[in-house]
mmCIF file of C-alpha atoms in Angstrom:
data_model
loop_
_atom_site.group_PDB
_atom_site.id
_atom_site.type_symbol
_atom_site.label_atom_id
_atom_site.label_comp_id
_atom_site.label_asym_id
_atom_site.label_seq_id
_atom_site.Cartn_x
_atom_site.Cartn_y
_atom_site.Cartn_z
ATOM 1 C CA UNK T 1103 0.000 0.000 0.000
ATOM 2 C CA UNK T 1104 1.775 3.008 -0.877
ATOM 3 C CA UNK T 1105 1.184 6.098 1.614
ATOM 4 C CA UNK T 1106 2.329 9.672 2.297
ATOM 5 C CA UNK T 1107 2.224 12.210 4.543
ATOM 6 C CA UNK T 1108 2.674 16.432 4.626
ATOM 7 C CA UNK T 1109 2.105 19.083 6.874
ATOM 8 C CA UNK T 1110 0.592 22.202 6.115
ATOM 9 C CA UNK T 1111 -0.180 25.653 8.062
ATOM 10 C CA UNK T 1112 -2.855 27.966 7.174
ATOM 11 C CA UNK T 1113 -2.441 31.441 6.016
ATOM 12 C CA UNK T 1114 -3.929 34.770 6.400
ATOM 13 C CA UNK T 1115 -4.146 37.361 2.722
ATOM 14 C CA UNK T 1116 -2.859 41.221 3.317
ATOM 15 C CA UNK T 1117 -4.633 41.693 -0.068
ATOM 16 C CA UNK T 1118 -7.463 40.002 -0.167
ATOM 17 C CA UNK T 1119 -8.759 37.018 -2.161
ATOM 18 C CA UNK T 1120 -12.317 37.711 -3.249
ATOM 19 C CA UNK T 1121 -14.567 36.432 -6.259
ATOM 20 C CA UNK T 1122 -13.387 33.871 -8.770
ATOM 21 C CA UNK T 1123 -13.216 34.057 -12.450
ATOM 22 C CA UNK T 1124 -14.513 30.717 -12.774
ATOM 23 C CA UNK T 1125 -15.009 28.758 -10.165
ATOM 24 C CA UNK T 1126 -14.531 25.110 -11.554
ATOM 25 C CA UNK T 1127 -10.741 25.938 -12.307
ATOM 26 C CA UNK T 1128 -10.990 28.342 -8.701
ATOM 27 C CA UNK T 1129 -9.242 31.362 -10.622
ATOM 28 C CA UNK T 1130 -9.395 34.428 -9.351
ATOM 29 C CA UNK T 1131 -10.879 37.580 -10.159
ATOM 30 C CA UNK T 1132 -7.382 39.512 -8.933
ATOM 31 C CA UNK T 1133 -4.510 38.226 -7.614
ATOM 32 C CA UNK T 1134 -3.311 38.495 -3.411
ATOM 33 C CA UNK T 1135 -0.693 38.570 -0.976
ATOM 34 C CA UNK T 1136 -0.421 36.102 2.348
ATOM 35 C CA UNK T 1137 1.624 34.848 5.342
ATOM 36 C CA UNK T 1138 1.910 31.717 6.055
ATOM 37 C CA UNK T 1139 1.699 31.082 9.699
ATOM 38 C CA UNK T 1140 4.116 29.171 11.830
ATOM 39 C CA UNK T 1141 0.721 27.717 13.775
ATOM 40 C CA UNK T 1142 -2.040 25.994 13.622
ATOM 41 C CA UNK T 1143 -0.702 22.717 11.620
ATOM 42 C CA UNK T 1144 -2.833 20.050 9.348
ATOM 43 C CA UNK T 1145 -1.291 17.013 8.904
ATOM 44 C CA UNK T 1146 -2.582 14.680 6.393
ATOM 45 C CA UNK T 1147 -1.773 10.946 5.330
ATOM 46 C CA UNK T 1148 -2.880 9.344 1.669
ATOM 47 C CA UNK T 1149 -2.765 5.457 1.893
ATOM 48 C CA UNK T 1150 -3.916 3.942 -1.620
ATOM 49 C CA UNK T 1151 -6.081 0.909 -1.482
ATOM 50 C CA UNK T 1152 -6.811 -0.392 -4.852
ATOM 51 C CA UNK T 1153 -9.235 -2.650 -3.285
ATOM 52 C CA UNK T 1154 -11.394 -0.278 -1.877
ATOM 53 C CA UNK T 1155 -13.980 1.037 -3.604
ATOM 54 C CA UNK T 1156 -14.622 4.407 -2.478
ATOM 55 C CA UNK T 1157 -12.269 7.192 -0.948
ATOM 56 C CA UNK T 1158 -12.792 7.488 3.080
ATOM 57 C CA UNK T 1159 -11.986 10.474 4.837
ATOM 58 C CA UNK T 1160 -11.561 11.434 8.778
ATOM 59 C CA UNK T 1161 -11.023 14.723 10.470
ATOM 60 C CA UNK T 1162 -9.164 14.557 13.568
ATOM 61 C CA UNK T 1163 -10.302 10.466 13.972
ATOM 62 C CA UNK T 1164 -13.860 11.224 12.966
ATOM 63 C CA UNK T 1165 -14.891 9.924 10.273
ATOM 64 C CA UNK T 1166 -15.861 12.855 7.318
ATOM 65 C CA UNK T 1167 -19.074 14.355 6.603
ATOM 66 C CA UNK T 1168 -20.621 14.150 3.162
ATOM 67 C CA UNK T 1169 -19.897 17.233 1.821
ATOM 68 C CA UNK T 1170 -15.835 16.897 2.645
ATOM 69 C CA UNK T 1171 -15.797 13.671 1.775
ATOM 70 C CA UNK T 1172 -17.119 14.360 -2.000
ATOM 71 C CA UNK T 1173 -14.896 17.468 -1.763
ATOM 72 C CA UNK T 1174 -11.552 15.153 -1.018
ATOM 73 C CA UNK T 1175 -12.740 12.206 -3.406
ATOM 74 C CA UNK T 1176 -13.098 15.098 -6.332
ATOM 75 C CA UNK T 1177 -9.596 16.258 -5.144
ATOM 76 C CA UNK T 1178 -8.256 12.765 -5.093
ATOM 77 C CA UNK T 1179 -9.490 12.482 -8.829
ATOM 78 C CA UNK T 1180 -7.726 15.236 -10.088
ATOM 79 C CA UNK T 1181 -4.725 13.457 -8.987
ATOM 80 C CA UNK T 1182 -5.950 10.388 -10.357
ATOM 81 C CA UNK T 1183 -6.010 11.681 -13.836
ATOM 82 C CA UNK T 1184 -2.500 13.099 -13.059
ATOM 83 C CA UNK T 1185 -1.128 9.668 -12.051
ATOM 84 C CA UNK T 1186 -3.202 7.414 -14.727
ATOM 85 C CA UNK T 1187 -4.681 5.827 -11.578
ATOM 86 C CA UNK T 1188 -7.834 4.393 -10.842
ATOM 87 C CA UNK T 1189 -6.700 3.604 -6.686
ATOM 88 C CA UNK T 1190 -8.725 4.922 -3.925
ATOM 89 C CA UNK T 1191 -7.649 5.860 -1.162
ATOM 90 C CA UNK T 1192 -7.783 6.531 2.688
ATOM 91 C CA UNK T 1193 -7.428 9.979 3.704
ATOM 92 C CA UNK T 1194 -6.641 11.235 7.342
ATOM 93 C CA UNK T 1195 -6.410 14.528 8.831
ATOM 94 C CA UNK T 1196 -5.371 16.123 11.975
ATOM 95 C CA UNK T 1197 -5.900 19.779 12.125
ATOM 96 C CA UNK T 1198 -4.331 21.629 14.843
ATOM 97 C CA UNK T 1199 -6.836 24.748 13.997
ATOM 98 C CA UNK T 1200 -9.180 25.835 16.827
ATOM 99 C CA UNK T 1201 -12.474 25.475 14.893
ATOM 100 C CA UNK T 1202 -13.872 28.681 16.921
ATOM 101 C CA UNK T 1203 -10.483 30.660 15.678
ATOM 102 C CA UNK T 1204 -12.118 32.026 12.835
ATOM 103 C CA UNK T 1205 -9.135 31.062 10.454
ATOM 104 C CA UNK T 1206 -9.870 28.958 7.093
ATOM 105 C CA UNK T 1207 -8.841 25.679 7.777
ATOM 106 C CA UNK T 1208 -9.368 24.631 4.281
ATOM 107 C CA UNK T 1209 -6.181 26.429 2.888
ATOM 108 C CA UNK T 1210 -4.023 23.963 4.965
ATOM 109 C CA UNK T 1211 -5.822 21.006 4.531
ATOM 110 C CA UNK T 1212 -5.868 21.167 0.684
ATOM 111 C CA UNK T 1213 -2.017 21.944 0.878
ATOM 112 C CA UNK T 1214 -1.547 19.122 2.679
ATOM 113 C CA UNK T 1215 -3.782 16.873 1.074
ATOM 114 C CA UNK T 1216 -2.302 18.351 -2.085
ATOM 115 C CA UNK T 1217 1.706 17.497 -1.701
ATOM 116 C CA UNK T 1218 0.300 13.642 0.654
ATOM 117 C CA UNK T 1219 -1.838 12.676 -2.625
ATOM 118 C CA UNK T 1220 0.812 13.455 -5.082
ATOM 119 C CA UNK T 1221 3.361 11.434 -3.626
ATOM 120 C CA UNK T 1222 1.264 8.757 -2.774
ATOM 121 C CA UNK T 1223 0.340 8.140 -6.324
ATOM 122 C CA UNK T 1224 3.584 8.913 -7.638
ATOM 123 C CA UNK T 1225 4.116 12.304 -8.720
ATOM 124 C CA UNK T 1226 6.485 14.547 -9.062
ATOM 125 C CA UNK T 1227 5.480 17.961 -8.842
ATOM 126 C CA UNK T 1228 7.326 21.118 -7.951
ATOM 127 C CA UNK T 1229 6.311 23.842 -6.190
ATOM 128 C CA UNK T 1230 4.183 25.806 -9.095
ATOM 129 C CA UNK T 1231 2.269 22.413 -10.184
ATOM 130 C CA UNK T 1232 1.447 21.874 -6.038
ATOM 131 C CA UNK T 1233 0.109 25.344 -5.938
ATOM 132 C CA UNK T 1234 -1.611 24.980 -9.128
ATOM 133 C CA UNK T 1235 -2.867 21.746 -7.719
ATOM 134 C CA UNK T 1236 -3.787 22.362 -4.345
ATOM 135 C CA UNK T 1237 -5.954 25.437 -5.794
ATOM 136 C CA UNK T 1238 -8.558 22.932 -6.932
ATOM 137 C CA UNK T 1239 -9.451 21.936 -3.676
ATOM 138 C CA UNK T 1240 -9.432 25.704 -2.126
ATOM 139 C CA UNK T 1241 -8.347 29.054 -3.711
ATOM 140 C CA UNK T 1242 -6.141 29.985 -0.915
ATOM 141 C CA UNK T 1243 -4.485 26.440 -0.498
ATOM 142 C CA UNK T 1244 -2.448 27.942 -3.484
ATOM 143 C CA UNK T 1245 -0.411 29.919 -0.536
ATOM 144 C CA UNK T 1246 -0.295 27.167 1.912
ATOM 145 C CA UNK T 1247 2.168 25.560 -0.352
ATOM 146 C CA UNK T 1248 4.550 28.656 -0.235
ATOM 147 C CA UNK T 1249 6.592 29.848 2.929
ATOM 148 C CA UNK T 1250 5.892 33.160 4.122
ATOM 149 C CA UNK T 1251 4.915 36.025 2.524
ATOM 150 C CA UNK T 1252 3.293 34.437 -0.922
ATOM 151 C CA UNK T 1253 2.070 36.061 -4.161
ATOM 152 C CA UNK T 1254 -0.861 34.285 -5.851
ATOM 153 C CA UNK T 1255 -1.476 35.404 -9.312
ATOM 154 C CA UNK T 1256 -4.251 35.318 -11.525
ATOM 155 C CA UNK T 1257 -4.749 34.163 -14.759
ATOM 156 C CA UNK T 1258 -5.720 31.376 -16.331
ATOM 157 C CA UNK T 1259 -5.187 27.394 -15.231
ATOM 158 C CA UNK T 1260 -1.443 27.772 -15.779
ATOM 159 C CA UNK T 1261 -1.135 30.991 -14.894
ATOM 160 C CA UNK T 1262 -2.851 30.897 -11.468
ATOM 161 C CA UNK T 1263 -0.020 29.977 -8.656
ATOM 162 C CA UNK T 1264 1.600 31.045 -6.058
ATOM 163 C CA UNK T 1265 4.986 31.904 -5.357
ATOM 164 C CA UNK T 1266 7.110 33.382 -2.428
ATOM 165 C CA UNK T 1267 7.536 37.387 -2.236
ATOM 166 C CA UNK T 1268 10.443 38.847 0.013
ATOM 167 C CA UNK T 1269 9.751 41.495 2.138
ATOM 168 C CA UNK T 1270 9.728 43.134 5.989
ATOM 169 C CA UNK T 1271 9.615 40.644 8.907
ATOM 170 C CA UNK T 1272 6.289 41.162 11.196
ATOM 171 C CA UNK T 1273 4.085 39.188 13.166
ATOM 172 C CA UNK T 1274 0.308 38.499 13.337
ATOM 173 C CA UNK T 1275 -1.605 39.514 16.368
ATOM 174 C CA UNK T 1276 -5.289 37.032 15.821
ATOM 175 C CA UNK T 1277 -7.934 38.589 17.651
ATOM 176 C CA UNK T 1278 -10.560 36.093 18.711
ATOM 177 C CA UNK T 1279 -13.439 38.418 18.862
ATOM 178 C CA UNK T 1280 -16.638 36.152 17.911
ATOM 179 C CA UNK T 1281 -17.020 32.275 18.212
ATOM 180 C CA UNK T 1282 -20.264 31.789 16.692
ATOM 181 C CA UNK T 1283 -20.259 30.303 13.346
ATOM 182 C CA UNK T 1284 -20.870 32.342 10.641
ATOM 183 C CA UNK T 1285 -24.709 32.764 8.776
ATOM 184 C CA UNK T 1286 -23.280 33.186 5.336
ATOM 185 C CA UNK T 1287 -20.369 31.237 3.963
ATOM 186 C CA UNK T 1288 -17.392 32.952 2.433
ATOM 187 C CA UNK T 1289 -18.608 30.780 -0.614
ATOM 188 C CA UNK T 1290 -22.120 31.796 -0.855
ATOM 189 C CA UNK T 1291 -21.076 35.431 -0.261
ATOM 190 C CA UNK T 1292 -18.480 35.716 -2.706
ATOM 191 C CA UNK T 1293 -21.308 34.740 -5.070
ATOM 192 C CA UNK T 1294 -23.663 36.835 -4.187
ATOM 193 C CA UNK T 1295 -21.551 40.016 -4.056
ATOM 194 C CA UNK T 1296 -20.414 39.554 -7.560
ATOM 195 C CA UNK T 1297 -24.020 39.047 -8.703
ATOM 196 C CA UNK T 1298 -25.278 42.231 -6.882
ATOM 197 C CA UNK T 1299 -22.620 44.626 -5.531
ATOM 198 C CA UNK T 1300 -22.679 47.680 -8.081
ATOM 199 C CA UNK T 1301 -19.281 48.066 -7.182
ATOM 200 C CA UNK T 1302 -17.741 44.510 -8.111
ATOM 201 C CA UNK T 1303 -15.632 45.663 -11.028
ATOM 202 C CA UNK T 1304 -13.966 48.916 -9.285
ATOM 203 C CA UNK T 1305 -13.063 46.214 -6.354
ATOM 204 C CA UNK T 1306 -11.813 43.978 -8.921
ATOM 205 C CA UNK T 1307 -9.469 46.944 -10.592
ATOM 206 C CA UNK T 1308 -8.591 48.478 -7.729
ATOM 207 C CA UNK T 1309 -7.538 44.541 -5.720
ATOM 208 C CA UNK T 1310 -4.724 44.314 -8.755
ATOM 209 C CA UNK T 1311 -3.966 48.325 -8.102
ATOM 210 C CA UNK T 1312 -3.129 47.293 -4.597
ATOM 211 C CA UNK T 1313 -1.511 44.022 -4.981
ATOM 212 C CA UNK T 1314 1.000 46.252 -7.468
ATOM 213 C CA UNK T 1315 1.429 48.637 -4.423
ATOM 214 C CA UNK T 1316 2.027 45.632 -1.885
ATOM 215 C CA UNK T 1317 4.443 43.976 -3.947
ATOM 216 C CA UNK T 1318 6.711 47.386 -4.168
ATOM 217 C CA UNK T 1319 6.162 48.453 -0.467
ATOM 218 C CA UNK T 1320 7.691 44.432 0.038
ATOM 219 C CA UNK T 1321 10.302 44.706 -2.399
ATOM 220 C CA UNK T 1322 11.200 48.102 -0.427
ATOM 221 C CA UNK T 1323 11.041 46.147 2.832
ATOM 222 C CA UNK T 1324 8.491 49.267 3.626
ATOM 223 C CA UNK T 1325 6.380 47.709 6.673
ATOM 224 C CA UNK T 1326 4.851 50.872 7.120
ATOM 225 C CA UNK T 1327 3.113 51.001 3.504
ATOM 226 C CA UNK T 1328 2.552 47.331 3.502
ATOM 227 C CA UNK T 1329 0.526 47.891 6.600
ATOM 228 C CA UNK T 1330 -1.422 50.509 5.777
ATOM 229 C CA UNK T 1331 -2.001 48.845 2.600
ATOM 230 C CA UNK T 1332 -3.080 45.946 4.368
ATOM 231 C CA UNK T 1333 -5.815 47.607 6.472
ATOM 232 C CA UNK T 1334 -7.317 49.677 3.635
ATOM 233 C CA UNK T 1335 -7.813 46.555 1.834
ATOM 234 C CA UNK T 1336 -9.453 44.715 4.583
ATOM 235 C CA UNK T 1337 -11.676 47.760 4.841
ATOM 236 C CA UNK T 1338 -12.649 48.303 1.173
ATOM 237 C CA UNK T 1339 -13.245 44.150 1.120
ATOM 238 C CA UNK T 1340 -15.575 44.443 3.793
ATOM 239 C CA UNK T 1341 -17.890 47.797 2.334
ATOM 240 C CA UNK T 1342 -17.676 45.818 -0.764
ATOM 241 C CA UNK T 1343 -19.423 42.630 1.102
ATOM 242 C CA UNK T 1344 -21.886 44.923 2.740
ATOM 243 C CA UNK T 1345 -23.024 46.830 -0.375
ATOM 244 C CA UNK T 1346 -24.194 42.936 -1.919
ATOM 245 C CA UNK T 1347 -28.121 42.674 -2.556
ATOM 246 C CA UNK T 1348 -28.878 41.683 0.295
ATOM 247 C CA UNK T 1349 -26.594 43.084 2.379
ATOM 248 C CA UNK T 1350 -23.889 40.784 4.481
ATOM 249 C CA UNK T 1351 -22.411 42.117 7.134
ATOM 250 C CA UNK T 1352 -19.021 40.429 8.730
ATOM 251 C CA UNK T 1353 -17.481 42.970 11.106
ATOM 252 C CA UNK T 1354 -19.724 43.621 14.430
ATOM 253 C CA UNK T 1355 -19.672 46.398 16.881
ATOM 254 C CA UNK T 1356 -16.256 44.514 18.408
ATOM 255 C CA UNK T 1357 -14.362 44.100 15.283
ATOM 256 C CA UNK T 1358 -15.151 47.945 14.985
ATOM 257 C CA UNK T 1359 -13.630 48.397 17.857
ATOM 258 C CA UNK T 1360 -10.398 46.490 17.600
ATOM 259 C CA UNK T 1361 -9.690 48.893 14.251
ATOM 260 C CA UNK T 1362 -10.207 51.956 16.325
ATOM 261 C CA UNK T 1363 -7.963 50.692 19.120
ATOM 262 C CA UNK T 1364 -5.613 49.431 16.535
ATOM 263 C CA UNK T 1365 -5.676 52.996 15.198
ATOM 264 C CA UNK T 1366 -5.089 54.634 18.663
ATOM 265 C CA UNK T 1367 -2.315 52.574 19.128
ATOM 266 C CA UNK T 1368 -0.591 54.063 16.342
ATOM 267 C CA UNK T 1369 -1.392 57.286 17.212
ATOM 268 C CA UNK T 1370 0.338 56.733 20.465
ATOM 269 C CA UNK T 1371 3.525 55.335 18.832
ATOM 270 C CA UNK T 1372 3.165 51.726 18.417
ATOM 271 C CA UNK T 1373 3.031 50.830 15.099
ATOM 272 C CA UNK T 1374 0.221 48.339 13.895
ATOM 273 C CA UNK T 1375 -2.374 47.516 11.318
ATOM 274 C CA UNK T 1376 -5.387 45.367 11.144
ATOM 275 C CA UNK T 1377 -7.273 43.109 9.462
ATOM 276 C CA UNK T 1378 -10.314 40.607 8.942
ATOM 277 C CA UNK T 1379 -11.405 38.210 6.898
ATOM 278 C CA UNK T 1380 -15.274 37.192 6.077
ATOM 279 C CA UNK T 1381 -15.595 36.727 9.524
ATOM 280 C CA UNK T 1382 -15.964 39.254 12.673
ATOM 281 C CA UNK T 1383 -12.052 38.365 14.327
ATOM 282 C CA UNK T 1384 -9.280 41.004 13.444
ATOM 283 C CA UNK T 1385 -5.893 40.213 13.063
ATOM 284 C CA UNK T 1386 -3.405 42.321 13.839
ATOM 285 C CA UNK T 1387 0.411 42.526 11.969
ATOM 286 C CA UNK T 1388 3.279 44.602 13.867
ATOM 287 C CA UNK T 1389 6.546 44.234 13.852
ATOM 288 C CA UNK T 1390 8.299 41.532 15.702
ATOM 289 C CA UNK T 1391 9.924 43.817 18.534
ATOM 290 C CA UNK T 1392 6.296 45.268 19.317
ATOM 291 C CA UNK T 1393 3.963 42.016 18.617
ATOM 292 C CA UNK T 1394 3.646 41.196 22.447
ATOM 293 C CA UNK T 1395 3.035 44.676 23.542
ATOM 294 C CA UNK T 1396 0.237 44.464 20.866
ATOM 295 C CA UNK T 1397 -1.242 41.380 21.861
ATOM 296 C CA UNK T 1398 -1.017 42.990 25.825
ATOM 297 C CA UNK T 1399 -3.068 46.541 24.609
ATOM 298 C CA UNK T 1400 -5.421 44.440 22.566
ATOM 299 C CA UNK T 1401 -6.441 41.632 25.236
ATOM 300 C CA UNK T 1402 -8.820 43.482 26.784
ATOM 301 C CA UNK T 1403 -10.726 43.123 23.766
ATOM 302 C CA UNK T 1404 -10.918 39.282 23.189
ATOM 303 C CA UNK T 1405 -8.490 36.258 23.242
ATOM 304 C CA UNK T 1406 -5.181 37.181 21.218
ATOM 305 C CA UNK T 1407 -2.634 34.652 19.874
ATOM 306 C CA UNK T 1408 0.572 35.675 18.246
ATOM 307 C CA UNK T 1409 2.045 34.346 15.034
ATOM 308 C CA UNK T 1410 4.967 34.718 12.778
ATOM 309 C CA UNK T 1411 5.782 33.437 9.301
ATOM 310 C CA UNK T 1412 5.812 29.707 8.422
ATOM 311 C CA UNK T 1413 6.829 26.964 5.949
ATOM 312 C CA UNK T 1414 5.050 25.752 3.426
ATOM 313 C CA UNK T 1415 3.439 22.441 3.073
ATOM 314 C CA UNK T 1416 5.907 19.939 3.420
ATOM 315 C CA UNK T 1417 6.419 15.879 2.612
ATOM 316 C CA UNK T 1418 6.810 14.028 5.941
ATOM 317 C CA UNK T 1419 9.348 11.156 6.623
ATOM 318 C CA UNK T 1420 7.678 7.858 6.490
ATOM 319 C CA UNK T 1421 6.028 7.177 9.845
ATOM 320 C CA UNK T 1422 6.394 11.108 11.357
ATOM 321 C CA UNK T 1423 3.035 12.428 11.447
ATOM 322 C CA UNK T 1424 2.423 9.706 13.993
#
């Protein structure tokens, strides 16, 4: 029985990912900017058994849901194709992500999965085909493959990858504001906003217009402009979401708040900028001399965790993810 296993760490966009070009392929309408986190692990292991004959899936020893388990088996056949194989297989996952943290867990898991699968069916892929890959399963598992601060582009199939971006060192400050889960998925909404919002196409121009600006302020090892770069985008992401017909609204009264105190804390000196994704928790980037006194002026507000910059999904020794 041939098997493999790879670790993976989620990641968390500076420029947003938001509306796909076509969504079979998972392209993107504009390209975005992540950090890998150095937290927060999935590890997954692929054992093929040609004599099964259906793919089985478990989550942290329990076995999958429906709806994960047809989104792994249409994973798994992707590979499939890639390989010439007809093999099922046995997929298990153990995700170190607190499921109340408010961070995607799929971006690690189809990273994971991604760089397992391939080398349990034989392939050999470099980095570009495992981001191109692990994009099929989730748009921002195209990161996950990549250390650190990642670039992934859009275009078409071939086009559509990520790759890793030099730039200033800083930390992540994750604000757990909310636990509840969240009444619209980041799937359904990203839908819906680029059926209704009347502003769709200036967010779509104006995502690559800050992605350009990102990418400069990194390759000037400017944390100042990346930040504030960072913070405007999470803002304009989040009127876009709420100007959708109907409306969807993210950010409550306490993520409000956490911006405001983030922006008090830089008028007082300490430099930091803030984010959120489709969800109400902020994160928070500084740099790494000031991340703890962050996390200390901002725990008042909810539960903070600190994070730096990871690796990307790597291929396991036989036997190590235990």
């Amino acid at each position: 029985m041939n098997e493999a296993s790879a670790r993976a760490f989620p990641n968390i966009a500076l420029v947003k990912y938001w509306g796909k070009q076509d969504t079979s392929l998972i392209l993107p309408v504009a390209g975005s900017l992540s950090l890998t986190l150095d937290t927060y692990a999935t590890t997954t292991t692929v054992r093929l058994d040609p004599d099964a004959a259906a793919d089985s899936f478990s989550l942290n020893g329990v076995p999958g849901a429906a709806t994960p388990t047809q989104r792994v088996t249409r994973f798994l056949d992707l590979v499939r194709e890639l390989a010439g194989s007809t093999a099922r297989a046995r997929v298990d996952s153990l995700s170190e992500i607190p499921t109340d943290a408010g961070l995607a867990s799929s971006a690690a898991g189809f990273a994971a999965l991604a760089v397992a699968a391939g080398a349990a069916y034989g392939l050999e892929l470099d980095a570009r085909a495992l981001s191109r890959l692990a994009r099929r399963g989730s748009g921002s598992a195209a990161r996950s493959i990549i250390s650190g601060l990642a670039v992934w582009h859009a275009g078409d199939d071939a086009q559509s990858f990520a790759e890793p971006v030099g730039g200033p060192e800083f930390k992540m400050i994750i604000l757990t504001l909310d636990r509840s889960a969240k009444r619209v998925s980041s799937r359904d909404a990203m839908v819906r906003t680029a059926q209704t919002s009347p502003f769709y196409d200036g967010w779509i121009s104006s995502t690559a217009q800050t992605l350009d600006a990102a990418l400069a302020a990194c390759h000037a090892d400017d944390f100042t402009a990346l930040g504030l770069l960072t913070e405007l985008h999470a803002l304009r992401m989040h009127a876009l979401i709420q100007s959708a017909d109907p409306p969807i609204r993210y950010l409550k009264p306490a993520s409000i708040a956490a911006f405001d105190r983030v922006e008090e804390l830089r008028a007082a000196g300490l430099e930091c900028y803030a984010t959120a994704d489709a969800g109400p928790n902020v994160v928070v980037i500084a740099r790494p001399s000031d991340a703890d006194q962050v996390a200390a002026e901002l725990v008042t507000l909810g539960e903070t965790t600190v994070v730096g910059a990871g690796p990307g999904a790597t291929l396991l020794p036989r036997g190590a993810a235990g």
